[in-house]
């Protein structure tokens, strides 16, 4: 019997109908029901025997792909494919799909949550009260502030919709052209990368991690920002140079950095990461922007349909 490997733990919790659908299409479905991420060794052993994979954060590199003689299709449970060697998979004739748009609302809402938390000192104030204190820091309103959105795909546009709805001015930048009608729809205006950095009170990043986007935000870019700027990253840790951010936060070059992602997850316990984590003007959440019930179910259904379509196409 042909086999499908499913590693995202959401399938065990919410994916019974999707699993049944794959079985009805004639596949044995291997589901990660351990409650933990597979070790690379476990994942490798399963992957070598299957025709299709729905993958979360597990690494599918050149070495592993070379061992997967039956593999015809991979679908990422999400959008970012930085854990998959897509180029080598293509050379081997293995199709790679993504669930574009399945979690856009959830990630955009979480982005706005980080923006509110940054503007109003919500996290540090809550922790302060738990420690028996009753301090009252002064925050800033978001209405009439300018938000710069780097990457104007599904998530960036949804952030623009919400931000515009609360009275913010929206600047958009992308490496590809953005249609004027799309900008008008989201009450946004296009500006150059540097102009966005200079003019925005809040800067939020929504681009994939590739060689050309690694350290997209570093010393030069931070020096262009307002000293009162909030930087938000729910994309990938490597898009922002975290050591540059640490220096900027310490020297008050920017006001706040809020992230849902980090260059190493969880962060390595070294001197500079511990110093960054200790700062009051830095908050980090454990890569949960897309973790809502609605997004999980959307992504389960979409990844299942895409994989079955790719496998049918490969026959």
Coordinates of C-alpha atoms in Angstrom, one line a residue:
X1 CA 0.0 0.0 0.0
X2 CA 1.2 3.5 -0.7
X3 CA 2.0 5.6 2.3
X4 CA 1.7 9.2 3.5
X5 CA 3.7 10.6 6.5
X6 CA 2.1 13.4 8.5
X7 CA 4.3 15.1 11.1
X8 CA 2.3 18.2 12.3
X9 CA 0.8 17.4 15.7
X10 CA -2.4 19.2 14.8
X11 CA -3.5 16.3 12.7
X12 CA -3.6 14.0 15.7
X13 CA -5.8 16.6 17.5
X14 CA -8.1 17.9 14.8
X15 CA -7.4 15.9 11.6
X16 CA -9.4 12.7 11.9
X17 CA -11.6 13.6 8.8
X18 CA -8.5 14.5 6.8
X19 CA -6.8 11.3 7.7
X20 CA -9.9 9.4 6.8
X21 CA -10.0 11.1 3.4
X22 CA -6.4 10.1 2.7
X23 CA -7.2 6.5 3.7
X24 CA -10.2 6.5 1.4
X25 CA -7.8 7.5 -1.5
X26 CA -5.9 4.3 -0.8
X27 CA -3.1 5.5 1.4
X28 CA -1.8 4.2 4.7
X29 CA -1.3 7.3 6.8
X30 CA 1.5 7.5 9.4
X31 CA 0.6 10.2 11.8
X32 CA 2.7 11.7 14.6
X33 CA 0.6 10.9 17.6
X34 CA 3.4 11.2 20.2
X35 CA 2.6 14.7 21.3
X36 CA 6.3 15.6 20.6
X37 CA 8.2 16.5 17.5
X38 CA 9.8 13.5 15.8
X39 CA 13.6 13.3 16.2
X40 CA 15.4 13.7 12.9
X41 CA 16.2 9.9 13.1
X42 CA 12.6 9.0 13.6
X43 CA 11.5 11.3 10.8
X44 CA 14.2 10.0 8.4
X45 CA 13.2 6.4 9.0
X46 CA 9.5 7.1 8.2
X47 CA 10.3 9.4 5.3
X48 CA 12.3 6.8 3.4
X49 CA 9.3 4.6 3.0
X50 CA 6.5 7.0 1.9
X51 CA 5.1 8.4 -1.3
X52 CA 4.0 11.8 0.2
X53 CA 4.8 13.9 3.3
X54 CA 2.9 16.7 5.0
X55 CA 5.6 18.3 7.0
X56 CA 5.8 20.9 9.7
X57 CA 9.2 22.0 11.0
X58 CA 11.1 18.8 10.3
X59 CA 14.2 19.2 8.2
X60 CA 14.1 17.8 4.6
X61 CA 17.6 18.3 3.3
X62 CA 19.5 17.0 0.4
X63 CA 20.9 14.0 2.4
X64 CA 17.4 12.9 3.4
X65 CA 15.9 13.5 0.0
X66 CA 18.5 11.3 -1.6
X67 CA 17.3 8.4 0.6
X68 CA 13.6 8.9 -0.2
X69 CA 13.3 6.7 -3.3
X70 CA 9.5 6.5 -3.3
X71 CA 8.8 10.1 -2.4
X72 CA 6.7 12.0 -5.0
X73 CA 5.3 15.0 -3.1
X74 CA 5.9 17.2 0.0
X75 CA 3.4 19.7 1.3
X76 CA 4.5 22.3 3.9
X77 CA 2.0 22.7 6.8
X78 CA 2.3 26.5 6.4
X79 CA 4.1 28.8 4.0
X80 CA 7.8 29.0 4.8
X81 CA 9.8 26.3 3.1
X82 CA 13.2 27.1 4.6
X83 CA 13.3 23.6 6.2
X84 CA 13.0 22.0 2.8
X85 CA 15.6 21.8 0.1
X86 CA 13.1 22.8 -2.6
X87 CA 15.6 23.1 -5.4
X88 CA 17.0 19.6 -4.9
X89 CA 13.6 18.1 -4.5
X90 CA 12.7 19.6 -7.8
X91 CA 15.8 18.1 -9.4
X92 CA 14.6 14.7 -8.1
X93 CA 11.1 15.3 -9.6
X94 CA 9.5 15.7 -6.1
X95 CA 6.7 18.3 -6.1
X96 CA 6.6 20.7 -3.2
X97 CA 3.4 22.5 -2.2
X98 CA 2.5 25.1 0.4
X99 CA -0.7 26.0 2.2
X100 CA -0.7 29.7 1.2
X101 CA -3.4 31.7 2.9
X102 CA -4.5 29.1 5.4
X103 CA -3.3 30.9 8.5
X104 CA -3.2 34.5 7.2
X105 CA -5.9 35.8 9.6
X106 CA -4.4 34.2 12.6
X107 CA -0.9 35.4 11.9
X108 CA -2.1 39.0 11.1
X109 CA -4.2 39.1 14.3
X110 CA -1.2 37.9 16.3
X111 CA 1.0 40.6 14.7
X112 CA -1.5 43.2 15.8
X113 CA -1.4 41.7 19.3
X114 CA 2.4 42.1 19.5
X115 CA 2.0 45.7 18.3
X116 CA -0.5 46.5 21.0
X117 CA 1.7 44.7 23.6
X118 CA 4.6 46.8 22.5
X119 CA 2.8 50.1 22.5
X120 CA 1.2 49.6 25.9
X121 CA 3.9 47.7 27.8
X122 CA 1.3 44.9 28.4
X123 CA 3.7 42.0 29.0
X124 CA 6.1 43.8 31.4
X125 CA 3.3 45.4 33.3
X126 CA 1.5 42.1 33.8
X127 CA 4.7 40.4 35.0
X128 CA 5.4 43.4 37.3
X129 CA 2.0 43.0 39.0
X130 CA 2.6 39.3 39.5
X131 CA 5.8 40.3 41.4
X132 CA 3.8 42.5 43.7
X133 CA 4.4 45.9 42.1
X134 CA 1.9 48.5 40.8
X135 CA 3.8 50.7 38.4
X136 CA 2.0 52.6 35.6
X137 CA 4.2 53.1 32.5
X138 CA 2.9 55.5 29.8
X139 CA 2.3 54.0 26.4
X140 CA 1.3 55.4 23.0
X141 CA -1.8 55.3 20.9
X142 CA -1.8 53.5 17.5
X143 CA -4.3 55.7 15.8
X144 CA -2.7 58.1 13.3
X145 CA 0.7 56.2 13.6
X146 CA 2.3 54.9 10.4
X147 CA 2.8 51.2 10.0
X148 CA 5.3 49.9 7.5
X149 CA 4.6 46.4 6.2
X150 CA 7.6 44.7 4.6
X151 CA 6.1 41.9 2.4
X152 CA 2.6 42.5 1.1
X153 CA 1.3 39.0 0.5
X154 CA -1.7 37.4 2.2
X155 CA -0.5 38.1 5.8
X156 CA 0.8 41.6 5.1
X157 CA -2.4 42.6 3.4
X158 CA -4.5 41.3 6.3
X159 CA -2.3 43.3 8.7
X160 CA -3.0 46.3 6.5
X161 CA -6.7 45.8 6.7
X162 CA -6.7 45.6 10.5
X163 CA -4.3 48.5 10.9
X164 CA -6.3 50.7 8.6
X165 CA -9.4 49.8 10.5
X166 CA -8.0 51.3 13.7
X167 CA -6.9 54.5 12.0
X168 CA -3.3 53.8 11.2
X169 CA -1.5 55.0 8.0
X170 CA -0.2 52.0 6.0
X171 CA 3.0 51.9 4.0
X172 CA 3.8 48.8 2.0
X173 CA 7.0 47.5 0.5
X174 CA 7.7 44.3 -1.5
X175 CA 10.3 43.1 -3.9
X176 CA 7.6 42.5 -6.4
X177 CA 5.3 45.1 -7.8
X178 CA 2.1 45.7 -5.9
X179 CA -0.9 46.5 -8.1
X180 CA -2.3 50.0 -7.5
X181 CA -5.8 48.5 -7.1
X182 CA -4.5 46.2 -4.3
X183 CA -2.9 49.2 -2.5
X184 CA -6.2 51.2 -2.8
X185 CA -8.2 48.2 -1.5
X186 CA -6.1 48.1 1.6
X187 CA -5.7 51.9 2.1
X188 CA -1.9 51.5 1.6
X189 CA 0.7 53.4 -0.3
X190 CA 3.9 51.9 -1.8
X191 CA 7.3 53.3 -0.8
X192 CA 10.9 52.3 -1.2
X193 CA 12.4 50.0 1.5
X194 CA 14.5 52.9 3.0
X195 CA 11.6 55.3 2.9
X196 CA 9.4 52.8 4.8
X197 CA 12.1 52.4 7.5
X198 CA 12.5 56.2 7.9
X199 CA 8.8 57.1 8.0
X200 CA 7.2 54.2 10.0
X201 CA 6.4 54.3 13.7
X202 CA 5.8 50.5 13.6
X203 CA 7.7 48.2 11.2
X204 CA 6.5 44.6 10.7
X205 CA 8.2 41.9 8.6
X206 CA 6.3 39.3 6.5
X207 CA 8.8 37.8 4.1
X208 CA 10.2 34.3 3.8
X209 CA 13.7 33.4 4.9
X210 CA 16.0 33.1 1.9
X211 CA 19.5 34.1 1.2
X212 CA 18.4 37.5 0.0
X213 CA 16.3 38.1 3.0
X214 CA 18.7 36.8 5.7
X215 CA 19.5 39.8 8.0
X216 CA 17.2 41.9 5.9
X217 CA 17.0 44.1 9.0
X218 CA 20.5 44.8 10.5
X219 CA 22.6 47.7 11.6
X220 CA 22.1 49.9 8.5
X221 CA 18.4 49.4 8.4
X222 CA 18.0 50.1 12.2
X223 CA 19.9 53.3 11.8
X224 CA 17.3 54.5 9.4
X225 CA 14.5 53.9 11.8
X226 CA 13.0 56.4 14.2
X227 CA 14.3 56.0 17.8
X228 CA 10.7 55.6 18.8
X229 CA 10.1 52.8 16.3
X230 CA 8.7 49.4 17.2
X231 CA 10.0 46.4 15.2
X232 CA 7.8 43.3 14.8
X233 CA 8.8 40.0 13.4
X234 CA 6.5 37.0 13.0
X235 CA 8.2 35.8 9.8
X236 CA 11.5 34.0 10.5
X237 CA 14.2 34.7 13.1
X238 CA 17.0 34.9 10.5
X239 CA 15.2 37.8 8.7
X240 CA 16.2 40.1 11.6
X241 CA 19.8 40.4 12.8
X242 CA 19.1 39.8 16.5
X243 CA 22.6 40.9 17.6
X244 CA 22.1 44.2 15.8
X245 CA 18.7 44.5 17.6
X246 CA 20.3 43.8 21.0
X247 CA 22.7 46.7 20.4
X248 CA 20.0 49.0 19.2
X249 CA 17.7 48.3 22.1
X250 CA 20.5 48.8 24.6
X251 CA 21.5 52.1 22.9
X252 CA 17.9 53.3 22.5
X253 CA 18.2 53.3 18.7
X254 CA 14.7 51.8 18.5
X255 CA 12.1 51.6 21.2
X256 CA 10.9 47.9 21.1
X257 CA 11.4 44.6 19.4
X258 CA 8.6 42.0 19.6
X259 CA 9.0 38.6 17.9
X260 CA 7.3 35.3 17.6
X261 CA 10.4 33.7 15.9
X262 CA 14.1 33.4 16.7
X263 CA 17.2 32.4 14.8
X264 CA 17.4 29.3 17.0
X265 CA 14.2 27.9 18.4
X266 CA 14.2 27.7 21.4
X267 CA 16.9 30.4 21.8
X268 CA 20.3 29.1 22.6
X269 CA 21.3 29.9 26.2
X270 CA 24.4 32.0 25.5
X271 CA 25.5 35.4 26.8
X272 CA 23.9 37.6 24.1
X273 CA 20.6 35.7 23.9
X274 CA 20.2 35.8 27.7
X275 CA 20.9 39.5 27.7
X276 CA 18.4 40.1 24.9
X277 CA 15.7 38.1 26.8
X278 CA 16.4 40.1 29.9
X279 CA 15.4 43.4 28.3
X280 CA 12.1 45.0 29.2
X281 CA 11.8 46.3 25.6
X282 CA 12.0 42.9 24.0
X283 CA 9.3 40.2 24.0
X284 CA 9.5 36.8 22.4
X285 CA 6.7 34.2 22.0
X286 CA 7.3 30.6 21.0
X287 CA 6.4 30.6 17.3
X288 CA 2.6 30.5 17.9
X289 CA 1.3 33.2 15.6
X290 CA -0.5 30.6 13.4
X291 CA -1.7 28.5 16.3
X292 CA -5.4 28.9 16.4
X293 CA -8.1 26.3 16.0
X294 CA -9.3 27.9 12.8
X295 CA -5.9 28.1 11.2
X296 CA -5.0 24.5 12.2
X297 CA -8.2 23.2 10.6
X298 CA -7.8 25.3 7.5
X299 CA -4.2 24.2 7.1
X300 CA -5.1 20.5 7.8
X301 CA -7.7 20.5 5.0
X302 CA -5.7 22.5 2.6
X303 CA -2.5 20.5 3.0
X304 CA -4.5 17.2 2.6
X305 CA -6.1 18.4 -0.6
X306 CA -2.9 19.7 -2.1
X307 CA -1.0 16.5 -1.3
X308 CA -3.6 14.3 -2.7
X309 CA -3.7 16.4 -5.9
X310 CA 0.1 16.3 -6.3
X311 CA 0.1 12.5 -5.7
X312 CA -2.6 12.0 -8.3
X313 CA -0.8 14.2 -10.7
X314 CA 2.4 12.1 -10.3
X315 CA 0.7 8.8 -11.2

